[in-house]
CSV table of C-alpha atoms in Angstrom, one decimal:
chain,number,residue,atom,x,y,z
A,22,UNK,CA,50.2,212.8,79.7
A,23,UNK,CA,47.4,212.9,77.8
A,24,UNK,CA,43.8,213.8,79.1
A,25,UNK,CA,41.5,210.9,78.7
A,26,UNK,CA,37.8,211.3,78.5
A,27,UNK,CA,35.4,209.5,80.3
A,28,UNK,CA,34.2,206.1,79.2
A,29,UNK,CA,31.3,207.1,77.2
A,30,UNK,CA,33.0,209.9,75.4
A,31,UNK,CA,31.1,212.4,77.2
A,32,UNK,CA,30.8,216.1,75.9
A,33,UNK,CA,32.1,217.5,79.2
A,34,UNK,CA,34.0,215.4,81.4
A,35,UNK,CA,32.4,214.7,84.6
A,36,UNK,CA,34.7,214.0,87.6
A,37,UNK,CA,33.4,210.4,89.2
A,38,UNK,CA,33.2,211.8,92.8
A,39,UNK,CA,30.8,214.3,91.3
A,40,UNK,CA,28.7,211.6,90.0
A,41,UNK,CA,28.8,209.6,93.4
A,42,UNK,CA,27.6,212.8,95.3
A,43,UNK,CA,24.8,213.3,92.7
A,44,UNK,CA,23.8,209.5,93.5
A,45,UNK,CA,24.1,210.0,97.4
A,46,UNK,CA,21.7,213.1,97.0
A,47,UNK,CA,19.6,210.7,95.2
A,48,UNK,CA,19.6,208.4,98.4
A,49,UNK,CA,18.9,211.3,100.7
A,50,UNK,CA,16.0,212.7,98.9
A,51,UNK,CA,13.8,209.6,99.0
A,52,UNK,CA,14.1,210.3,102.6
A,53,UNK,CA,10.8,212.1,103.6
A,54,UNK,CA,8.0,213.4,101.7
A,55,UNK,CA,8.8,215.2,98.2
A,56,UNK,CA,6.8,216.7,95.8
A,57,UNK,CA,6.4,216.5,92.1
A,58,UNK,CA,8.5,219.3,91.4
A,59,UNK,CA,11.3,218.1,93.6
A,60,UNK,CA,11.1,214.9,91.7
A,61,UNK,CA,10.9,216.6,88.3
A,62,UNK,CA,13.8,219.1,88.9
A,63,UNK,CA,16.2,216.0,90.3
A,64,UNK,CA,15.2,213.7,87.3
A,65,UNK,CA,16.1,216.3,84.7
A,66,UNK,CA,19.6,216.7,86.7
A,67,UNK,CA,20.1,213.1,86.3
A,68,UNK,CA,18.8,213.1,82.8
A,69,UNK,CA,21.4,215.8,82.1
A,70,UNK,CA,24.4,213.8,83.3
A,71,UNK,CA,22.9,210.7,80.9
A,72,UNK,CA,22.5,213.1,77.8
A,73,UNK,CA,26.4,214.4,78.7
A,74,UNK,CA,27.4,210.8,78.7
A,75,UNK,CA,25.9,210.2,75.3
A,76,UNK,CA,23.5,207.4,77.1
A,77,UNK,CA,20.6,208.3,75.1
A,78,UNK,CA,19.1,205.1,74.6
A,79,UNK,CA,19.2,204.3,78.4
A,80,UNK,CA,17.7,208.0,79.5
A,81,UNK,CA,15.2,207.7,76.7
A,82,UNK,CA,14.2,204.7,78.8
A,83,UNK,CA,14.4,206.1,82.1
A,84,UNK,CA,12.4,209.3,80.6
A,85,UNK,CA,9.6,207.3,79.5
A,86,UNK,CA,9.3,204.9,82.3
A,87,UNK,CA,9.2,208.5,84.5
A,88,UNK,CA,6.6,209.8,82.7
A,89,UNK,CA,4.4,206.9,82.9
A,90,UNK,CA,4.8,206.6,86.4
A,91,UNK,CA,3.8,210.3,87.2
A,92,UNK,CA,0.6,210.0,84.5
A,93,UNK,CA,-0.4,207.0,86.6
A,94,UNK,CA,-0.4,208.7,90.0
A,95,UNK,CA,-1.8,212.0,88.7
A,96,UNK,CA,-4.8,210.4,86.8
A,97,UNK,CA,-5.7,207.5,88.8
A,98,UNK,CA,-4.8,208.5,92.2
A,99,UNK,CA,-8.3,209.3,92.8
A,100,UNK,CA,-9.8,206.0,91.5
A,101,UNK,CA,-11.8,204.3,94.0
A,102,UNK,CA,-11.1,200.7,92.0
A,103,UNK,CA,-9.1,198.1,94.4
A,104,UNK,CA,-6.8,196.9,91.2
A,105,UNK,CA,-6.5,200.7,90.2
A,106,UNK,CA,-5.7,201.6,93.9
A,107,UNK,CA,-3.1,198.9,94.1
A,108,UNK,CA,-1.6,200.0,90.8
A,109,UNK,CA,-1.0,203.6,92.0
A,110,UNK,CA,0.5,202.3,95.0
A,111,UNK,CA,3.2,200.0,92.9
A,112,UNK,CA,3.5,203.0,91.1
A,113,UNK,CA,4.4,205.4,94.0
A,114,UNK,CA,6.8,202.9,95.3
A,115,UNK,CA,8.9,202.2,92.0
A,116,UNK,CA,8.8,206.0,91.7
A,117,UNK,CA,10.5,206.5,95.7
A,118,UNK,CA,13.5,204.5,94.6
A,119,UNK,CA,13.6,206.0,91.0
A,120,UNK,CA,16.3,208.9,91.2
A,121,UNK,CA,18.7,206.1,93.2
A,122,UNK,CA,18.4,203.4,90.2
A,123,UNK,CA,18.2,206.1,87.4
A,124,UNK,CA,21.5,208.3,89.1
A,125,UNK,CA,23.3,204.5,89.7
A,126,UNK,CA,22.7,203.4,86.2
A,127,UNK,CA,24.1,206.6,84.9
A,128,UNK,CA,27.2,206.3,87.3
A,129,UNK,CA,28.2,202.8,86.3
A,130,UNK,CA,27.6,203.2,82.3
A,131,UNK,CA,29.3,206.4,82.2
A,132,UNK,CA,32.5,205.9,84.1
A,133,UNK,CA,34.7,203.0,83.8
A,134,UNK,CA,36.8,201.2,86.8
A,135,UNK,CA,39.8,203.0,86.0
A,136,UNK,CA,38.6,206.3,86.1
A,137,UNK,CA,37.0,205.5,89.6
A,138,UNK,CA,40.2,204.0,90.9
A,139,UNK,CA,42.0,207.2,89.7
A,140,UNK,CA,39.7,209.3,91.4
A,141,UNK,CA,39.7,207.6,94.5
A,142,UNK,CA,43.9,208.0,94.7
A,143,UNK,CA,43.3,211.5,94.0
A,144,UNK,CA,41.1,211.6,97.1
A,145,UNK,CA,43.5,209.6,98.9
A,146,UNK,CA,41.0,206.9,99.8
A,147,UNK,CA,42.1,204.4,101.6
A,148,UNK,CA,43.4,201.1,99.6
A,149,UNK,CA,40.9,198.6,101.2
A,150,UNK,CA,38.1,200.7,100.0
A,151,UNK,CA,39.6,201.4,96.4
A,152,UNK,CA,40.0,197.4,96.1
A,153,UNK,CA,36.5,196.7,97.1
A,154,UNK,CA,34.7,199.0,95.1
A,155,UNK,CA,36.9,198.4,92.2
A,156,UNK,CA,36.2,194.5,92.5
A,157,UNK,CA,32.3,195.4,93.0
A,158,UNK,CA,31.8,197.6,89.9
A,159,UNK,CA,33.2,195.0,87.8
A,160,UNK,CA,31.1,192.1,89.6
A,161,UNK,CA,27.9,193.8,88.9
A,162,UNK,CA,28.2,193.4,84.9
A,163,UNK,CA,29.9,190.0,85.0
A,164,UNK,CA,26.7,188.8,87.3
A,165,UNK,CA,24.4,190.3,84.5
A,166,UNK,CA,26.6,188.2,82.1
A,167,UNK,CA,26.6,185.3,84.1
A,168,UNK,CA,22.7,185.3,84.5
A,169,UNK,CA,22.3,185.6,80.7
A,170,UNK,CA,24.3,182.6,80.1
A,171,UNK,CA,22.3,180.7,82.8
A,172,UNK,CA,19.0,182.1,81.2
A,173,UNK,CA,20.6,180.7,77.7
A,174,UNK,CA,21.3,177.3,79.2
A,175,UNK,CA,17.8,177.1,80.7
A,176,UNK,CA,16.6,177.6,77.2
A,177,UNK,CA,18.4,174.9,75.4
A,178,UNK,CA,16.8,172.4,78.4
A,179,UNK,CA,13.3,173.7,77.5
A,180,UNK,CA,12.9,175.7,80.8
A,181,UNK,CA,11.4,179.2,80.2
A,182,UNK,CA,12.3,181.8,83.0
A,183,UNK,CA,9.4,184.6,82.7
A,184,UNK,CA,7.0,185.7,85.2
A,185,UNK,CA,4.6,182.8,84.8
A,186,UNK,CA,7.2,180.4,86.0
A,187,UNK,CA,8.4,182.8,88.6
A,188,UNK,CA,5.0,182.7,90.1
A,189,UNK,CA,4.0,179.0,89.3
A,190,UNK,CA,7.4,177.4,90.0
A,191,UNK,CA,9.4,179.3,92.5
A,192,UNK,CA,11.2,176.4,94.0
A,193,UNK,CA,12.5,175.3,90.7
A,194,UNK,CA,13.8,178.8,90.0
A,195,UNK,CA,15.5,178.7,92.9
A,196,UNK,CA,16.9,175.2,91.9
A,197,UNK,CA,17.6,176.1,88.0
A,198,UNK,CA,18.7,179.9,88.3
A,199,UNK,CA,19.6,181.1,91.7
A,200,UNK,CA,21.9,178.4,92.7
A,201,UNK,CA,23.9,178.4,89.6
A,202,UNK,CA,24.2,182.0,89.8
A,203,UNK,CA,25.3,182.1,93.5
A,204,UNK,CA,28.1,179.2,92.7
A,205,UNK,CA,29.0,181.3,89.6
A,206,UNK,CA,28.9,184.6,91.3
A,207,UNK,CA,31.5,183.3,94.2
A,208,UNK,CA,33.8,181.7,91.5
A,209,UNK,CA,33.8,185.3,89.6
A,210,UNK,CA,34.3,187.2,93.0
A,211,UNK,CA,37.4,185.3,93.4
A,212,UNK,CA,38.6,185.6,90.1
A,213,UNK,CA,38.3,189.7,90.3
A,214,UNK,CA,39.9,189.8,93.6
A,215,UNK,CA,42.7,187.6,92.4
A,216,UNK,CA,42.7,190.1,89.2
A,217,UNK,CA,43.1,193.1,91.4
A,218,UNK,CA,45.9,191.9,93.2
A,219,UNK,CA,47.7,190.8,90.2
A,220,UNK,CA,47.1,194.5,89.2
A,221,UNK,CA,48.7,195.4,92.4
A,222,UNK,CA,45.8,197.6,93.6
A,223,UNK,CA,46.6,196.5,97.2
A,224,UNK,CA,50.0,197.7,96.8
A,225,UNK,CA,50.5,200.9,99.1
A,226,UNK,CA,52.5,202.9,96.8
A,227,UNK,CA,51.4,206.1,94.9
A,228,UNK,CA,50.2,204.6,91.0
A,229,UNK,CA,50.3,206.3,88.0
A,230,UNK,CA,46.9,206.6,85.7
A,231,UNK,CA,46.2,207.1,82.2
A,232,UNK,CA,43.1,209.2,83.2
A,233,UNK,CA,43.4,213.1,84.8
A,234,UNK,CA,40.9,213.1,86.9
A,235,UNK,CA,40.2,216.7,88.5
A,236,UNK,CA,37.6,219.2,89.6
A,237,UNK,CA,36.3,221.4,86.8
A,238,UNK,CA,34.0,224.4,86.4
A,239,UNK,CA,31.3,221.6,85.4
A,240,UNK,CA,32.1,219.6,88.5
A,241,UNK,CA,31.4,222.3,90.9
A,242,UNK,CA,28.3,223.3,89.3
A,243,UNK,CA,26.8,220.0,89.4
A,244,UNK,CA,27.7,219.6,92.9
A,245,UNK,CA,26.1,223.1,93.6
A,246,UNK,CA,23.2,222.4,91.8
A,247,UNK,CA,22.2,218.9,93.4
A,248,UNK,CA,22.9,220.4,97.0
A,249,UNK,CA,20.6,223.3,96.1
A,250,UNK,CA,17.7,220.7,94.8
A,251,UNK,CA,18.5,218.8,98.1
A,252,UNK,CA,18.4,222.0,100.4
A,253,UNK,CA,15.1,222.8,98.8
A,254,UNK,CA,13.4,219.9,98.9
A,255,UNK,CA,14.1,219.2,102.2
A,256,UNK,CA,13.3,223.0,103.4
A,257,UNK,CA,9.9,222.4,101.8
A,258,UNK,CA,10.4,225.3,99.2
A,259,UNK,CA,10.4,223.2,96.2
């Protein structure tokens, strides 16, 4: 059997379970106070995952946003102006959830559904969890496509979806966007579940996979580094 690399043709093949562990560490990291050093070190960890997956454009966008959020807090936190204070608070809230969003985006963008299924089968995860997770992973990009189609359809009718329309006409936004999106999402979920059943994901037997999923040296190093950063942050040493 051939060894297939990750979805993005990464420099080093990272196990999907390792990426999930880093994502969970990002979730746990937001619980409690953390210093700038903690945020920067963990950001560098996720940044390395993005560069390894050759997601250069995505990683650069998040890097610029992170630097802007840090600079806002550093240079404007002592300002007593009300509007500036609100901006600083919003920047801190966004930065609080920044590691989760960044790690989740890297996780989804650099890993295919087949790799997730192969990793879960290797770890002997329950079939119900594997099927649910695979449907969810396909559901997220599909909903994004449906939302773009709705926006395009609304533009043909002369209805624009922007910040001004959201603030001034929230009821029309629900009518023109959310209602079609919910109906379309329900249909998409049924179709994805049916497709998963047709592929035999619910069959309780050992399945073969074109992906060779195993823990390598880079996986152990990355997991150890994630736990080290988390332990130092929670212990107050970082």
